[in-house]
């Protein structure tokens, strides 16, 4: 994905890339385990874009136009989670969920809004976690129907989880890495304080990689 460019896709393990769809200021993209279902958001006031044919063609979803913050989808692609940042300057908006491969979306009622920085969804879609910069971590164990606050208030930057959802890792900009081994219910500090940006967790949760860089909110 390019800031002010096309979406690029690869079907040969990343060796070659092809340009797809129209020019946009793309913000985030997520892909199902098979690669068939793909969902992307832009940085502008826009709809959500989704593909059901491995990224070959893209369609706007039946969702209200928003300034979107982050997107994540389950392994099958059926369950998808997006956060709205409200307007072009603040990450203030609700969490949105889709249970039909990104075709239609509904706003959750709890938590209503926040300065969302990142989201993650387990392979089944049952476990979902969203981070708030300058707030708490919110977790759902029922496919996004209800949410509970976890961890303490921090400048949470990014979150990733294992396929089962049991192992979760979140980064703090100017703080430590925090890990959870109980589906996000409790969190413990790991590593040293750094300007942690993104993190990615393997399917088993054993292997994890984190980067140091800009605040996730600056990726716009």
CSV table of N, CA and C in Angstrom, one decimal, residues 55-138:
chain,number,residue,atom,x,y,z
A,55,UNK,N,-7.8,-9.8,-3.8
A,55,UNK,CA,-7.3,-8.5,-4.0
A,55,UNK,C,-7.4,-8.0,-5.5
A,56,UNK,N,-8.0,-8.8,-6.3
A,56,UNK,CA,-8.0,-8.5,-7.7
A,56,UNK,C,-9.0,-7.3,-8.0
A,57,UNK,N,-10.1,-7.3,-7.4
A,57,UNK,CA,-11.0,-6.1,-7.5
A,57,UNK,C,-11.5,-5.7,-6.1
A,58,UNK,N,-11.9,-4.4,-6.0
A,58,UNK,CA,-12.2,-3.9,-4.7
A,58,UNK,C,-13.6,-3.1,-4.8
A,59,UNK,N,-14.4,-3.3,-3.7
A,59,UNK,CA,-15.7,-2.7,-3.6
A,59,UNK,C,-15.9,-1.9,-2.3
A,60,UNK,N,-16.6,-0.8,-2.3
A,60,UNK,CA,-16.8,-0.1,-1.0
A,60,UNK,C,-17.9,-0.9,-0.3
A,61,UNK,N,-17.8,-0.9,1.0
A,61,UNK,CA,-18.7,-1.7,1.9
A,61,UNK,C,-19.9,-0.8,2.2
A,62,UNK,N,-20.9,-1.5,2.7
A,62,UNK,CA,-22.1,-0.8,3.2
A,62,UNK,C,-21.9,-0.4,4.6
A,63,UNK,N,-21.1,0.7,4.7
A,63,UNK,CA,-20.8,1.3,6.0
A,63,UNK,C,-20.8,2.8,5.9
A,64,UNK,N,-21.1,3.5,7.0
A,64,UNK,CA,-21.1,5.0,6.9
A,64,UNK,C,-19.7,5.5,6.5
A,65,UNK,N,-19.6,6.6,5.9
A,65,UNK,CA,-18.4,7.3,5.6
A,65,UNK,C,-17.7,7.8,6.9
A,66,UNK,N,-16.5,7.4,7.1
A,66,UNK,CA,-15.8,7.8,8.4
A,66,UNK,C,-14.4,8.1,8.1
A,67,UNK,N,-13.7,8.7,9.1
A,67,UNK,CA,-12.2,8.7,9.1
A,67,UNK,C,-11.8,7.5,9.9
A,68,UNK,N,-11.3,6.5,9.2
A,68,UNK,CA,-11.0,5.2,9.8
A,68,UNK,C,-9.6,5.2,10.3
A,69,UNK,N,-9.4,4.4,11.4
A,69,UNK,CA,-8.1,4.4,12.1
A,69,UNK,C,-7.4,3.1,11.9
A,70,UNK,N,-8.0,1.9,12.0
A,70,UNK,CA,-7.4,0.6,11.9
A,70,UNK,C,-8.4,-0.4,11.5
A,71,UNK,N,-7.8,-1.5,10.9
A,71,UNK,CA,-8.7,-2.6,10.4
A,71,UNK,C,-8.0,-4.0,10.7
A,72,UNK,N,-8.8,-5.0,11.1
A,72,UNK,CA,-8.3,-6.3,11.3
A,72,UNK,C,-9.4,-7.3,11.0
A,73,UNK,N,-9.0,-8.5,10.4
A,73,UNK,CA,-10.0,-9.5,10.1
A,73,UNK,C,-9.6,-10.9,10.6
A,74,UNK,N,-10.5,-11.7,10.8
A,74,UNK,CA,-10.3,-13.1,11.3
A,74,UNK,C,-9.7,-13.9,10.2
A,75,UNK,N,-9.3,-15.2,10.5
A,75,UNK,CA,-8.6,-16.1,9.6
A,75,UNK,C,-9.5,-16.4,8.4
A,76,UNK,N,-10.8,-16.6,8.7
A,76,UNK,CA,-11.8,-16.9,7.6
A,76,UNK,C,-12.2,-15.7,6.8
A,77,UNK,N,-12.0,-14.5,7.4
A,77,UNK,CA,-12.4,-13.3,6.8
A,77,UNK,C,-13.9,-12.9,7.1
A,78,UNK,N,-14.6,-13.8,7.8
A,78,UNK,CA,-16.0,-13.6,8.1
A,78,UNK,C,-16.1,-12.4,9.2
A,79,UNK,N,-15.3,-12.4,10.2
A,79,UNK,CA,-15.4,-11.4,11.2
A,79,UNK,C,-14.3,-10.3,11.0
A,80,UNK,N,-14.8,-9.1,11.0
A,80,UNK,CA,-13.9,-8.0,10.7
A,80,UNK,C,-14.1,-6.9,11.7
A,81,UNK,N,-13.1,-6.2,12.1
A,81,UNK,CA,-13.1,-5.1,13.1
A,81,UNK,C,-12.4,-3.9,12.6
A,82,UNK,N,-13.1,-2.8,12.7
A,82,UNK,CA,-12.6,-1.5,12.3
A,82,UNK,C,-12.8,-0.4,13.3
A,83,UNK,N,-11.9,0.5,13.5
A,83,UNK,CA,-12.1,1.6,14.4
A,83,UNK,C,-12.2,2.9,13.6
A,84,UNK,N,-13.0,3.8,14.1
A,84,UNK,CA,-13.2,5.1,13.5
A,84,UNK,C,-12.5,6.1,14.4
A,85,UNK,N,-11.8,7.0,13.7
A,85,UNK,CA,-11.2,8.1,14.5
A,85,UNK,C,-12.0,9.4,14.5
A,86,UNK,N,-13.2,9.3,14.0
A,86,UNK,CA,-14.1,10.4,14.2
A,86,UNK,C,-13.9,11.5,13.1
A,87,UNK,N,-12.8,12.2,13.2
A,87,UNK,CA,-12.6,13.3,12.2
A,87,UNK,C,-11.1,13.2,11.8
A,88,UNK,N,-10.6,14.2,11.1
A,88,UNK,CA,-9.3,14.1,10.5
A,88,UNK,C,-8.2,14.5,11.5
A,89,UNK,N,-8.5,14.9,12.8
A,89,UNK,CA,-7.5,15.3,13.7
A,89,UNK,C,-7.5,14.4,15.0
A,90,UNK,N,-8.6,13.8,15.3
A,90,UNK,CA,-8.7,13.0,16.6
A,90,UNK,C,-9.2,11.6,16.3
A,91,UNK,N,-8.7,10.7,17.1
A,91,UNK,CA,-9.1,9.3,17.0
A,91,UNK,C,-10.3,9.1,17.9
A,92,UNK,N,-11.4,9.8,17.6
A,92,UNK,CA,-12.6,9.7,18.4
A,92,UNK,C,-13.7,9.1,17.6
A,93,UNK,N,-14.1,7.9,17.8
A,93,UNK,CA,-15.2,7.3,17.1
A,93,UNK,C,-15.4,5.9,17.7
A,94,UNK,N,-16.4,5.2,17.3
A,94,UNK,CA,-16.8,3.9,17.8
A,94,UNK,C,-16.0,2.7,17.2
A,95,UNK,N,-16.1,1.6,17.7
A,95,UNK,CA,-15.6,0.4,17.1
A,95,UNK,C,-16.7,-0.2,16.2
A,96,UNK,N,-16.4,-0.6,15.0
A,96,UNK,CA,-17.3,-1.1,14.0
A,96,UNK,C,-17.0,-2.6,13.8
A,97,UNK,N,-18.0,-3.4,13.7
A,97,UNK,CA,-17.8,-4.9,13.4
A,97,UNK,C,-18.6,-5.3,12.2
A,98,UNK,N,-18.1,-6.3,11.5
A,98,UNK,CA,-18.7,-7.0,10.4
A,98,UNK,C,-18.7,-8.5,10.6
A,99,UNK,N,-19.8,-9.1,10.4
A,99,UNK,CA,-19.9,-10.6,10.5
A,99,UNK,C,-20.2,-11.3,9.2
A,100,UNK,N,-20.1,-10.5,8.1
A,100,UNK,CA,-20.4,-11.0,6.8
A,100,UNK,C,-19.3,-10.7,5.7
A,101,UNK,N,-18.1,-10.9,6.2
A,101,UNK,CA,-16.9,-10.8,5.3
A,101,UNK,C,-16.7,-9.3,4.8
A,102,UNK,N,-17.2,-8.4,5.6
A,102,UNK,CA,-16.9,-7.0,5.4
A,102,UNK,C,-18.0,-6.3,4.5
A,103,UNK,N,-19.1,-7.0,4.2
A,103,UNK,CA,-20.1,-6.4,3.4
A,103,UNK,C,-20.9,-5.3,4.1
A,104,UNK,N,-21.3,-5.6,5.3
A,104,UNK,CA,-22.0,-4.6,6.1
A,104,UNK,C,-21.4,-4.5,7.5
A,105,UNK,N,-21.6,-3.3,8.1
A,105,UNK,CA,-20.9,-3.0,9.3
A,105,UNK,C,-21.9,-2.3,10.3
A,106,UNK,N,-21.7,-2.6,11.6
A,106,UNK,CA,-22.5,-2.0,12.7
A,106,UNK,C,-21.6,-1.5,13.8
A,107,UNK,N,-21.9,-0.4,14.3
A,107,UNK,CA,-21.1,0.2,15.4
A,107,UNK,C,-21.5,-0.4,16.7
A,108,UNK,N,-20.4,-0.7,17.5
A,108,UNK,CA,-20.7,-1.3,18.8
A,108,UNK,C,-21.1,-0.1,19.8
A,109,UNK,N,-21.8,-0.5,20.8
A,109,UNK,CA,-22.2,0.5,21.8
A,109,UNK,C,-21.3,0.6,23.0
A,110,UNK,N,-20.4,-0.3,23.2
A,110,UNK,CA,-19.5,-0.3,24.3
A,110,UNK,C,-18.2,-0.9,23.9
A,111,UNK,N,-17.1,-0.2,24.0
A,111,UNK,CA,-17.0,1.2,24.4
A,111,UNK,C,-17.4,2.1,23.2
A,112,UNK,N,-18.0,3.2,23.5
A,112,UNK,CA,-18.6,4.1,22.5
A,112,UNK,C,-17.6,4.7,21.6
A,113,UNK,N,-16.6,5.3,22.2
A,113,UNK,CA,-15.5,6.0,21.4
A,113,UNK,C,-14.2,6.1,22.1
A,114,UNK,N,-13.2,6.4,21.4
A,114,UNK,CA,-11.9,6.5,22.0
A,114,UNK,C,-10.8,6.9,21.0
A,115,UNK,N,-9.6,7.3,21.5
A,115,UNK,CA,-8.5,7.6,20.6
A,115,UNK,C,-7.8,6.3,20.2
A,116,UNK,N,-8.5,5.6,19.3
A,116,UNK,CA,-8.0,4.2,19.0
A,116,UNK,C,-6.7,4.3,18.2
A,117,UNK,N,-5.8,3.4,18.6
A,117,UNK,CA,-4.5,3.3,17.9
A,117,UNK,C,-4.4,2.0,17.1
A,118,UNK,N,-4.9,0.9,17.6
A,118,UNK,CA,-4.7,-0.4,16.9
A,118,UNK,C,-5.8,-1.4,17.4
A,119,UNK,N,-6.0,-2.4,16.6
A,119,UNK,CA,-6.9,-3.5,16.9
A,119,UNK,C,-6.4,-4.8,16.4
A,120,UNK,N,-6.8,-5.9,17.0
A,120,UNK,CA,-6.4,-7.3,16.6
A,120,UNK,C,-7.6,-8.2,16.8
A,121,UNK,N,-7.6,-9.3,16.0
A,121,UNK,CA,-8.7,-10.2,16.0
A,121,UNK,C,-8.1,-11.6,16.0
A,122,UNK,N,-8.6,-12.6,16.8
A,122,UNK,CA,-8.1,-13.9,16.7
A,122,UNK,C,-8.6,-14.6,15.5
A,123,UNK,N,-8.0,-15.8,15.2
A,123,UNK,CA,-8.4,-16.5,14.0
A,123,UNK,C,-9.8,-16.8,13.9
A,124,UNK,N,-10.5,-17.2,15.0
A,124,UNK,CA,-11.9,-17.5,15.0
A,124,UNK,C,-12.8,-16.3,14.9
A,125,UNK,N,-12.2,-15.2,15.3
A,125,UNK,CA,-13.0,-13.9,15.4
A,125,UNK,C,-13.6,-13.7,16.8
A,126,UNK,N,-13.5,-14.7,17.7
A,126,UNK,CA,-14.2,-14.6,19.0
A,126,UNK,C,-13.5,-13.6,19.9
A,127,UNK,N,-12.1,-13.5,19.8
A,127,UNK,CA,-11.4,-12.6,20.7
A,127,UNK,C,-10.9,-11.4,19.9
A,128,UNK,N,-11.2,-10.2,20.4
A,128,UNK,CA,-10.9,-9.0,19.8
A,128,UNK,C,-10.3,-8.0,20.8
A,129,UNK,N,-9.3,-7.3,20.4
A,129,UNK,CA,-8.6,-6.4,21.3
A,129,UNK,C,-8.4,-5.1,20.6
A,130,UNK,N,-8.7,-4.0,21.3
A,130,UNK,CA,-8.4,-2.6,20.7
A,130,UNK,C,-7.7,-1.8,21.8
A,131,UNK,N,-6.7,-1.0,21.3
A,131,UNK,CA,-5.9,-0.2,22.2
A,131,UNK,C,-6.3,1.3,22.0
A,132,UNK,N,-6.2,2.1,23.1
A,132,UNK,CA,-6.5,3.5,23.1
A,132,UNK,C,-5.2,4.2,23.5
A,133,UNK,N,-4.7,5.2,22.7
A,133,UNK,CA,-3.6,6.0,23.0
A,133,UNK,C,-4.0,7.0,24.1
A,134,UNK,N,-3.4,6.8,25.3
A,134,UNK,CA,-3.8,7.7,26.4
A,134,UNK,C,-5.0,7.1,27.1
A,135,UNK,N,-5.3,5.8,26.9
A,135,UNK,CA,-6.4,5.2,27.6
A,135,UNK,C,-6.1,3.8,28.0
A,136,UNK,N,-7.1,2.9,28.0
A,136,UNK,CA,-6.9,1.5,28.4
A,136,UNK,C,-7.0,0.6,27.2
A,137,UNK,N,-6.7,-0.7,27.4
A,137,UNK,CA,-7.0,-1.7,26.4
A,137,UNK,C,-8.4,-2.2,26.6
A,138,UNK,N,-9.1,-2.4,25.5
A,138,UNK,CA,-10.4,-3.0,25.6
A,138,UNK,C,-10.4,-4.4,24.9
